[in-house]
Amino acid sequence: MALNLIDIPVQGGGWFKPKDNLNAVAILIEVHSFDRQRPTPNGPKDSILADVTVFQDAASLAAGTPQVTKGQRIEQTILARDLETIVGGATIVTLDQVPPKKPGAHPAWVWRPLNDADARTKVIAYANDREAKAEAAVADAPDFD
């Protein structure tokens, strides 16, 4: 009997901080769950639980050495709601800020699709290679039957 390993998404990766990833060349987000109005100490918030892979610069993208955080919470309202429809899927994006519409308000964080075809191809190649290595590791695991 083959083993069907499935990771249980847990929040072990803390919270996503957009300002730390503003200049990233590519961000791969694998969305596990969406919770509408999840209770928090700061009041209820829409929340995403995702694995976030950040390529901070062109060198990390070329080398395939991103910063990977499994089980990270994304609770910025617009960012979380934009990811609601892709639970169980993934997307490749960058971050941007939109100026506020009202004076004195804070700029809003928004996802932008990754338009650089070469960078997109490299992120997809990284993800495919990662999956192939995981499948190979499972195939090499001992069979106790």
PDB file of C-alpha atoms in Angstrom:
ATOM      1  CA  MET A   1       0.000   0.000   0.000  1.00  0.00           C
ATOM      2  CA  ALA A   2       1.421   3.370  -0.990  1.00  0.00           C
ATOM      3  CA  LEU A   3       1.630   6.115   1.578  1.00  0.00           C
ATOM      4  CA  ASN A   4      -0.362   9.237   0.792  1.00  0.00           C
ATOM      5  CA  LEU A   5       1.459  11.865   2.855  1.00  0.00           C
ATOM      6  CA  ILE A   6      -0.376  15.128   3.378  1.00  0.00           C
ATOM      7  CA  ASP A   7       1.027  17.957   5.462  1.00  0.00           C
ATOM      8  CA  ILE A   8      -1.341  19.384   8.047  1.00  0.00           C
ATOM      9  CA  PRO A   9      -1.215  23.159   7.742  1.00  0.00           C
ATOM     10  CA  VAL A  10      -0.249  24.661  11.072  1.00  0.00           C
ATOM     11  CA  GLN A  11       0.696  28.181  12.001  1.00  0.00           C
ATOM     12  CA  GLY A  12       4.364  27.706  12.721  1.00  0.00           C
ATOM     13  CA  GLY A  13       5.548  30.531  10.510  1.00  0.00           C
ATOM     14  CA  GLY A  14       4.306  33.565  12.396  1.00  0.00           C
ATOM     15  CA  TRP A  15       2.701  36.462  10.566  1.00  0.00           C
ATOM     16  CA  PHE A  16       3.427  37.812   7.103  1.00  0.00           C
ATOM     17  CA  LYS A  17       4.986  41.278   7.246  1.00  0.00           C
ATOM     18  CA  PRO A  18       4.513  43.094   3.926  1.00  0.00           C
ATOM     19  CA  LYS A  19       7.146  45.766   4.635  1.00  0.00           C
ATOM     20  CA  ASP A  20       9.815  43.037   4.905  1.00  0.00           C
ATOM     21  CA  ASN A  21       8.909  41.712   1.460  1.00  0.00           C
ATOM     22  CA  LEU A  22       8.138  44.906  -0.456  1.00  0.00           C
ATOM     23  CA  ASN A  23      11.208  44.656  -2.707  1.00  0.00           C
ATOM     24  CA  ALA A  24      11.038  40.896  -3.288  1.00  0.00           C
ATOM     25  CA  VAL A  25      11.336  39.944  -6.968  1.00  0.00           C
ATOM     26  CA  ALA A  26       8.810  37.090  -6.605  1.00  0.00           C
ATOM     27  CA  ILE A  27       6.596  35.572  -3.921  1.00  0.00           C
ATOM     28  CA  LEU A  28       5.080  32.091  -4.260  1.00  0.00           C
ATOM     29  CA  ILE A  29       2.013  31.734  -2.033  1.00  0.00           C
ATOM     30  CA  GLU A  30       0.468  28.299  -1.489  1.00  0.00           C
ATOM     31  CA  VAL A  31      -2.861  28.913   0.246  1.00  0.00           C
ATOM     32  CA  HIS A  32      -4.104  26.263   2.702  1.00  0.00           C
ATOM     33  CA  SER A  33      -7.111  27.912   4.325  1.00  0.00           C
ATOM     34  CA  PHE A  34      -9.163  31.086   4.623  1.00  0.00           C
ATOM     35  CA  ASP A  35     -10.916  32.073   7.858  1.00  0.00           C
ATOM     36  CA  ARG A  36     -13.462  34.859   7.657  1.00  0.00           C
ATOM     37  CA  GLN A  37     -13.397  37.153  10.704  1.00  0.00           C
ATOM     38  CA  ARG A  38     -11.030  34.973  12.727  1.00  0.00           C
ATOM     39  CA  PRO A  39     -10.855  36.214  16.344  1.00  0.00           C
ATOM     40  CA  THR A  40      -7.594  38.020  17.164  1.00  0.00           C
ATOM     41  CA  PRO A  41      -6.460  40.224  20.090  1.00  0.00           C
ATOM     42  CA  ASN A  42      -7.020  43.232  17.774  1.00  0.00           C
ATOM     43  CA  GLY A  43     -10.553  42.220  16.807  1.00  0.00           C
ATOM     44  CA  PRO A  44     -11.813  39.805  14.141  1.00  0.00           C
ATOM     45  CA  LYS A  45      -9.844  39.694  10.878  1.00  0.00           C
ATOM     46  CA  ASP A  46     -10.021  37.784   7.624  1.00  0.00           C
ATOM     47  CA  SER A  47      -7.051  35.432   7.721  1.00  0.00           C
ATOM     48  CA  ILE A  48      -5.133  33.195   5.323  1.00  0.00           C
ATOM     49  CA  LEU A  49      -2.895  30.305   6.347  1.00  0.00           C
ATOM     50  CA  ALA A  50      -0.285  29.705   3.645  1.00  0.00           C
ATOM     51  CA  ASP A  51       3.199  28.532   2.827  1.00  0.00           C
ATOM     52  CA  VAL A  52       5.093  31.605   1.639  1.00  0.00           C
ATOM     53  CA  THR A  53       8.241  31.339  -0.496  1.00  0.00           C
ATOM     54  CA  VAL A  54      10.010  34.675  -0.991  1.00  0.00           C
ATOM     55  CA  PHE A  55      12.742  35.344  -3.549  1.00  0.00           C
ATOM     56  CA  GLN A  56      14.222  38.538  -2.085  1.00  0.00           C
ATOM     57  CA  ASP A  57      16.494  39.350  -5.034  1.00  0.00           C
ATOM     58  CA  ALA A  58      17.524  38.233  -8.507  1.00  0.00           C
ATOM     59  CA  ALA A  59      20.421  36.190  -7.100  1.00  0.00           C
ATOM     60  CA  SER A  60      18.170  34.047  -4.905  1.00  0.00           C
ATOM     61  CA  LEU A  61      15.804  33.586  -7.846  1.00  0.00           C
ATOM     62  CA  ALA A  62      18.612  32.508 -10.179  1.00  0.00           C
ATOM     63  CA  ALA A  63      20.103  30.142  -7.583  1.00  0.00           C
ATOM     64  CA  GLY A  64      16.721  28.762  -6.497  1.00  0.00           C
ATOM     65  CA  THR A  65      17.413  29.624  -2.856  1.00  0.00           C
ATOM     66  CA  PRO A  66      14.333  31.417  -1.526  1.00  0.00           C
ATOM     67  CA  GLN A  67      13.265  32.106   2.025  1.00  0.00           C
ATOM     68  CA  VAL A  68      10.538  29.527   2.766  1.00  0.00           C
ATOM     69  CA  THR A  69       8.057  29.889   5.626  1.00  0.00           C
ATOM     70  CA  LYS A  70       5.501  27.138   6.164  1.00  0.00           C
ATOM     71  CA  GLY A  71       2.249  27.944   7.921  1.00  0.00           C
ATOM     72  CA  GLN A  72       2.366  31.715   7.834  1.00  0.00           C
ATOM     73  CA  ARG A  73      -0.687  33.885   8.659  1.00  0.00           C
ATOM     74  CA  ILE A  74      -1.636  36.710   6.320  1.00  0.00           C
ATOM     75  CA  GLU A  75      -4.122  39.017   8.034  1.00  0.00           C
ATOM     76  CA  GLN A  76      -3.897  42.299   6.144  1.00  0.00           C
ATOM     77  CA  THR A  77      -7.508  42.674   4.939  1.00  0.00           C
ATOM     78  CA  ILE A  78      -6.948  43.235   1.224  1.00  0.00           C
ATOM     79  CA  LEU A  79      -4.123  40.703   0.986  1.00  0.00           C
ATOM     80  CA  ALA A  80      -6.174  37.993   2.724  1.00  0.00           C
ATOM     81  CA  ARG A  81      -9.351  38.607   0.729  1.00  0.00           C
ATOM     82  CA  ASP A  82      -7.478  38.526  -2.575  1.00  0.00           C
ATOM     83  CA  LEU A  83      -6.228  35.012  -1.714  1.00  0.00           C
ATOM     84  CA  GLU A  84      -9.626  33.674  -0.575  1.00  0.00           C
ATOM     85  CA  THR A  85     -10.509  32.233  -3.989  1.00  0.00           C
ATOM     86  CA  ILE A  86      -7.324  30.195  -4.388  1.00  0.00           C
ATOM     87  CA  VAL A  87      -7.502  28.009  -1.257  1.00  0.00           C
ATOM     88  CA  GLY A  88      -5.804  24.726  -2.193  1.00  0.00           C
ATOM     89  CA  GLY A  89      -3.872  26.444  -5.000  1.00  0.00           C
ATOM     90  CA  ALA A  90      -0.927  28.756  -5.446  1.00  0.00           C
ATOM     91  CA  THR A  91      -0.065  32.082  -7.015  1.00  0.00           C
ATOM     92  CA  ILE A  92       3.102  33.989  -7.923  1.00  0.00           C
ATOM     93  CA  VAL A  93       3.005  37.681  -7.025  1.00  0.00           C
ATOM     94  CA  THR A  94       4.898  40.750  -5.857  1.00  0.00           C
ATOM     95  CA  LEU A  95       3.835  43.379  -3.313  1.00  0.00           C
ATOM     96  CA  ASP A  96       2.954  46.994  -3.853  1.00  0.00           C
ATOM     97  CA  GLN A  97       1.381  49.847  -1.920  1.00  0.00           C
ATOM     98  CA  VAL A  98      -1.542  51.918  -3.121  1.00  0.00           C
ATOM     99  CA  PRO A  99      -1.719  55.531  -1.909  1.00  0.00           C
ATOM    100  CA  PRO A 100      -4.593  56.228   0.495  1.00  0.00           C
ATOM    101  CA  LYS A 101      -7.792  57.780  -0.821  1.00  0.00           C
ATOM    102  CA  LYS A 102      -8.407  59.731   2.383  1.00  0.00           C
ATOM    103  CA  PRO A 103      -5.900  62.209   3.814  1.00  0.00           C
ATOM    104  CA  GLY A 104      -4.069  60.811   6.852  1.00  0.00           C
ATOM    105  CA  ALA A 105      -4.879  57.182   6.050  1.00  0.00           C
ATOM    106  CA  HIS A 106      -2.204  54.525   5.636  1.00  0.00           C
ATOM    107  CA  PRO A 107      -1.328  53.195   2.158  1.00  0.00           C
ATOM    108  CA  ALA A 108      -2.898  49.809   1.387  1.00  0.00           C
ATOM    109  CA  TRP A 109      -0.843  46.688   0.639  1.00  0.00           C
ATOM    110  CA  VAL A 110      -1.843  44.882  -2.562  1.00  0.00           C
ATOM    111  CA  TRP A 111      -0.647  41.847  -4.522  1.00  0.00           C
ATOM    112  CA  ARG A 112       0.533  42.408  -8.083  1.00  0.00           C
ATOM    113  CA  PRO A 113       0.766  39.544 -10.585  1.00  0.00           C
ATOM    114  CA  LEU A 114       4.352  38.726 -11.517  1.00  0.00           C
ATOM    115  CA  ASN A 115       4.632  40.024 -15.079  1.00  0.00           C
ATOM    116  CA  ASP A 116       8.277  39.092 -15.651  1.00  0.00           C
ATOM    117  CA  ALA A 117       7.970  35.882 -17.712  1.00  0.00           C
ATOM    118  CA  ASP A 118      11.567  34.814 -17.014  1.00  0.00           C
ATOM    119  CA  ALA A 119      11.143  35.201 -13.241  1.00  0.00           C
ATOM    120  CA  ARG A 120       7.799  33.389 -13.382  1.00  0.00           C
ATOM    121  CA  THR A 121       9.431  30.484 -15.262  1.00  0.00           C
ATOM    122  CA  LYS A 122      12.195  30.269 -12.631  1.00  0.00           C
ATOM    123  CA  VAL A 123       9.689  30.196  -9.750  1.00  0.00           C
ATOM    124  CA  ILE A 124       7.676  27.455 -11.478  1.00  0.00           C
ATOM    125  CA  ALA A 125      10.880  25.482 -12.141  1.00  0.00           C
ATOM    126  CA  TYR A 126      11.832  25.831  -8.455  1.00  0.00           C
ATOM    127  CA  ALA A 127       8.387  24.573  -7.349  1.00  0.00           C
ATOM    128  CA  ASN A 128       8.452  21.644  -9.797  1.00  0.00           C
ATOM    129  CA  ASP A 129      11.976  20.674  -8.667  1.00  0.00           C
ATOM    130  CA  ARG A 130      10.924  20.874  -5.015  1.00  0.00           C
ATOM    131  CA  GLU A 131       7.919  18.601  -5.680  1.00  0.00           C
ATOM    132  CA  ALA A 132      10.064  16.121  -7.628  1.00  0.00           C
ATOM    133  CA  LYS A 133      12.541  15.912  -4.728  1.00  0.00           C
ATOM    134  CA  ALA A 134       9.714  15.354  -2.237  1.00  0.00           C
ATOM    135  CA  GLU A 135       8.206  12.594  -4.384  1.00  0.00           C
ATOM    136  CA  ALA A 136      11.628  10.972  -4.761  1.00  0.00           C
ATOM    137  CA  ALA A 137      12.139  11.050  -0.994  1.00  0.00           C
ATOM    138  CA  VAL A 138       8.764   9.381  -0.431  1.00  0.00           C
ATOM    139  CA  ALA A 139       9.572   6.766  -3.069  1.00  0.00           C
ATOM    140  CA  ASP A 140      12.910   6.056  -1.368  1.00  0.00           C
ATOM    141  CA  ALA A 141      11.314   5.659   2.060  1.00  0.00           C
ATOM    142  CA  PRO A 142      11.307   2.087   3.382  1.00  0.00           C
ATOM    143  CA  ASP A 143       8.149   0.021   2.943  1.00  0.00           C
ATOM    144  CA  PHE A 144       7.195  -1.643   6.203  1.00  0.00           C
ATOM    145  CA  ASP A 145       4.520  -3.918   4.756  1.00  0.00           C
TER     146      ASP A 145
END
